[in-house]
C-alpha cells in the first residue's frame, strides 16, 4: 500500500503531531507511545501588520483535536473570539477600561460598584463556557438585597461587556 499525502485545500485546517523536544518517535504513523500532543491550527488570514493570524488547539488524540477544531469553527462562525482562559472578570475589566470611552469617571465607578457583587459569584467562570443559567442563578442570589433597577443595570452592563469582548 502506497501512502500518499496531498496538499490541503485553501481554508482547510491542519492537524499534526508535536513531539516533545529531545524525544524519539516510536510510531511515526499513529504516534502511540510517543511523548507529545496532537495540535490543530486554523488560519484566519493576515493581520493588520501582515503576519498570519492563527488559532491553535491541542489534545491527546487526533479525534479530540478534530472535535476541538469543529467547536472553534462554530465559535468563529458565531463571532466569538475568546481564548480558553478568558474569564467573565477579564471581559468586564476590559469593558470598564476600554469600552466606556467618553463616560464620566462617576459613571464608570457606578458600573464597577454594580458589577462587583456579580463578579464575586461568576467572575472566575470562563467566558466561552458561561451559560444563561449561571447568570440567572447569580442574579437571583443578588435579588435578595438589591433593587430591581440595580439588577437591570447589572444585567445590561454584563451584556455590554460580553458584546465588547466579542
C-alpha positions as CSV (number, residue, x, y, z in Angstrom):
1,X,0.0,0.0,0.0
2,X,1.4,3.4,-1.0
3,X,0.7,6.2,1.4
4,X,0.4,9.5,-0.4
5,X,-0.2,12.8,1.1
6,X,-1.9,15.6,-0.8
7,X,-1.8,19.3,-0.3
8,X,-4.6,20.7,1.8
9,X,-7.1,22.8,0.0
10,X,-7.4,26.5,0.7
11,X,-9.1,27.2,4.0
12,X,-8.6,23.7,5.5
13,X,-7.3,23.2,8.9
14,X,-4.0,21.4,9.7
15,X,-3.6,18.7,12.3
16,X,-0.2,17.4,13.2
17,X,1.7,15.6,16.0
18,X,4.0,17.8,18.0
19,X,6.8,15.8,19.6
20,X,8.5,16.9,22.8
21,X,11.9,18.3,22.2
22,X,14.7,15.7,22.6
23,X,12.4,12.6,22.3
24,X,12.5,9.9,19.7
25,X,9.3,9.0,17.7
26,X,8.4,5.4,18.4
27,X,5.5,5.1,16.0
28,X,5.6,7.5,13.0
29,X,2.1,6.7,11.8
30,X,-0.2,6.9,14.8
31,X,2.3,8.1,17.4
32,X,1.1,5.7,20.1
33,X,3.6,5.8,22.9
34,X,5.3,8.9,21.8
35,X,5.6,11.8,24.2
36,X,3.9,14.9,22.8
37,X,0.5,16.2,21.8
38,X,-1.7,16.4,18.7
39,X,-2.1,20.0,17.5
40,X,-4.7,21.7,15.3
41,X,-4.4,25.1,13.6
42,X,-6.9,27.3,11.9
43,X,-5.6,30.1,9.7
44,X,-7.7,33.3,9.9
45,X,-5.9,35.2,7.2
46,X,-3.5,38.1,7.7
47,X,-3.3,40.6,10.5
48,X,-3.0,44.4,10.0
49,X,0.8,44.1,10.3
50,X,1.0,41.4,7.6
51,X,1.5,38.4,10.0
52,X,-0.7,35.4,9.8
53,X,-3.5,35.2,12.4
54,X,-3.8,31.6,13.6
55,X,-5.9,29.9,16.3
56,X,-4.5,26.7,17.8
57,X,-5.9,23.8,19.8
58,X,-4.3,20.6,21.2
59,X,-5.4,17.2,22.5
60,X,-4.4,13.7,23.4
61,X,-5.7,12.2,20.1
62,X,-6.3,13.2,16.5
63,X,-10.1,12.8,17.0
64,X,-10.1,15.1,20.1
65,X,-8.3,17.8,18.1
66,X,-10.7,17.4,15.2
67,X,-13.6,17.9,17.6
68,X,-12.0,21.0,19.1
69,X,-11.4,22.4,15.7
70,X,-15.1,21.9,14.8
71,X,-16.1,23.7,18.1
72,X,-13.6,26.5,17.3
73,X,-15.2,26.9,13.8
74,X,-18.6,27.1,15.4
75,X,-17.4,29.7,17.8
76,X,-15.8,31.7,14.9
77,X,-19.0,31.4,12.9
78,X,-20.9,32.9,15.8
79,X,-18.5,35.8,16.1
80,X,-16.8,34.9,19.4
81,X,-13.1,35.2,19.5
82,X,-12.2,34.3,23.1
83,X,-9.3,32.4,24.5
84,X,-9.8,29.4,26.6
85,X,-8.6,31.2,29.7
86,X,-10.6,34.4,29.2
87,X,-12.9,34.8,32.2
88,X,-16.0,36.9,32.8
89,X,-13.9,39.1,35.1
90,X,-11.4,39.7,32.3
91,X,-14.3,40.8,29.9
92,X,-15.8,43.1,32.5
93,X,-12.5,44.7,33.4
94,X,-11.6,45.2,29.7
95,X,-15.0,46.8,29.1
96,X,-14.7,49.1,32.1
97,X,-11.2,50.2,31.0
98,X,-11.6,50.5,27.2
99,X,-15.3,50.2,26.4
100,X,-16.6,53.3,28.1
101,X,-14.6,56.0,26.4
102,X,-16.0,59.4,26.9
103,X,-18.0,58.4,30.0
104,X,-17.6,60.3,33.2
105,X,-15.5,58.7,35.9
106,X,-18.6,58.6,38.2
107,X,-20.4,56.5,35.6
108,X,-17.6,54.0,35.3
109,X,-17.3,53.7,39.1
110,X,-21.1,53.2,39.3
111,X,-20.9,50.3,36.8
112,X,-17.9,48.9,38.7
113,X,-19.9,49.0,42.0
114,X,-22.9,47.4,40.5
115,X,-20.9,44.6,38.8
116,X,-18.6,43.8,41.8
117,X,-21.2,41.5,43.6
118,X,-21.9,39.7,40.3
119,X,-18.2,39.2,39.7
120,X,-17.8,37.7,43.1
121,X,-20.3,35.0,42.1
122,X,-19.4,34.3,38.4
123,X,-16.2,36.3,37.7
124,X,-14.0,33.2,37.6
125,X,-16.2,31.4,35.0
126,X,-14.7,31.0,31.6
127,X,-16.5,33.4,29.2
128,X,-16.9,30.8,26.4
129,X,-18.5,28.4,28.9
130,X,-20.8,30.9,30.6
131,X,-24.4,29.9,30.4
132,X,-27.7,31.8,30.9
133,X,-28.5,29.5,33.8
134,X,-25.3,30.7,35.6
135,X,-26.1,34.3,35.1
136,X,-29.8,33.8,36.1
137,X,-28.9,32.0,39.3
138,X,-26.3,34.7,40.2
139,X,-28.9,37.4,39.7
140,X,-31.5,35.5,41.8
141,X,-28.9,35.4,44.6
142,X,-28.3,39.1,44.2
143,X,-32.1,39.9,44.2
144,X,-32.4,39.3,47.9
145,X,-30.7,42.5,48.8
146,X,-30.6,44.5,45.6
147,X,-33.3,46.6,43.9
148,X,-34.8,45.7,40.6
149,X,-33.2,48.7,39.0
150,X,-29.8,47.7,40.2
151,X,-30.3,44.2,38.8
152,X,-31.3,45.7,35.5
153,X,-28.2,47.8,35.4
154,X,-26.1,44.8,36.4
155,X,-27.5,42.6,33.6
156,X,-27.3,45.3,31.0
157,X,-23.7,46.0,32.0
158,X,-22.7,42.4,31.8
159,X,-24.4,42.1,28.4
160,X,-22.4,45.1,27.1
161,X,-19.2,43.7,28.5
162,X,-19.7,40.4,26.7
163,X,-20.6,42.1,23.4
164,X,-17.4,44.2,23.8
165,X,-15.4,41.0,24.3
166,X,-16.9,39.6,21.1
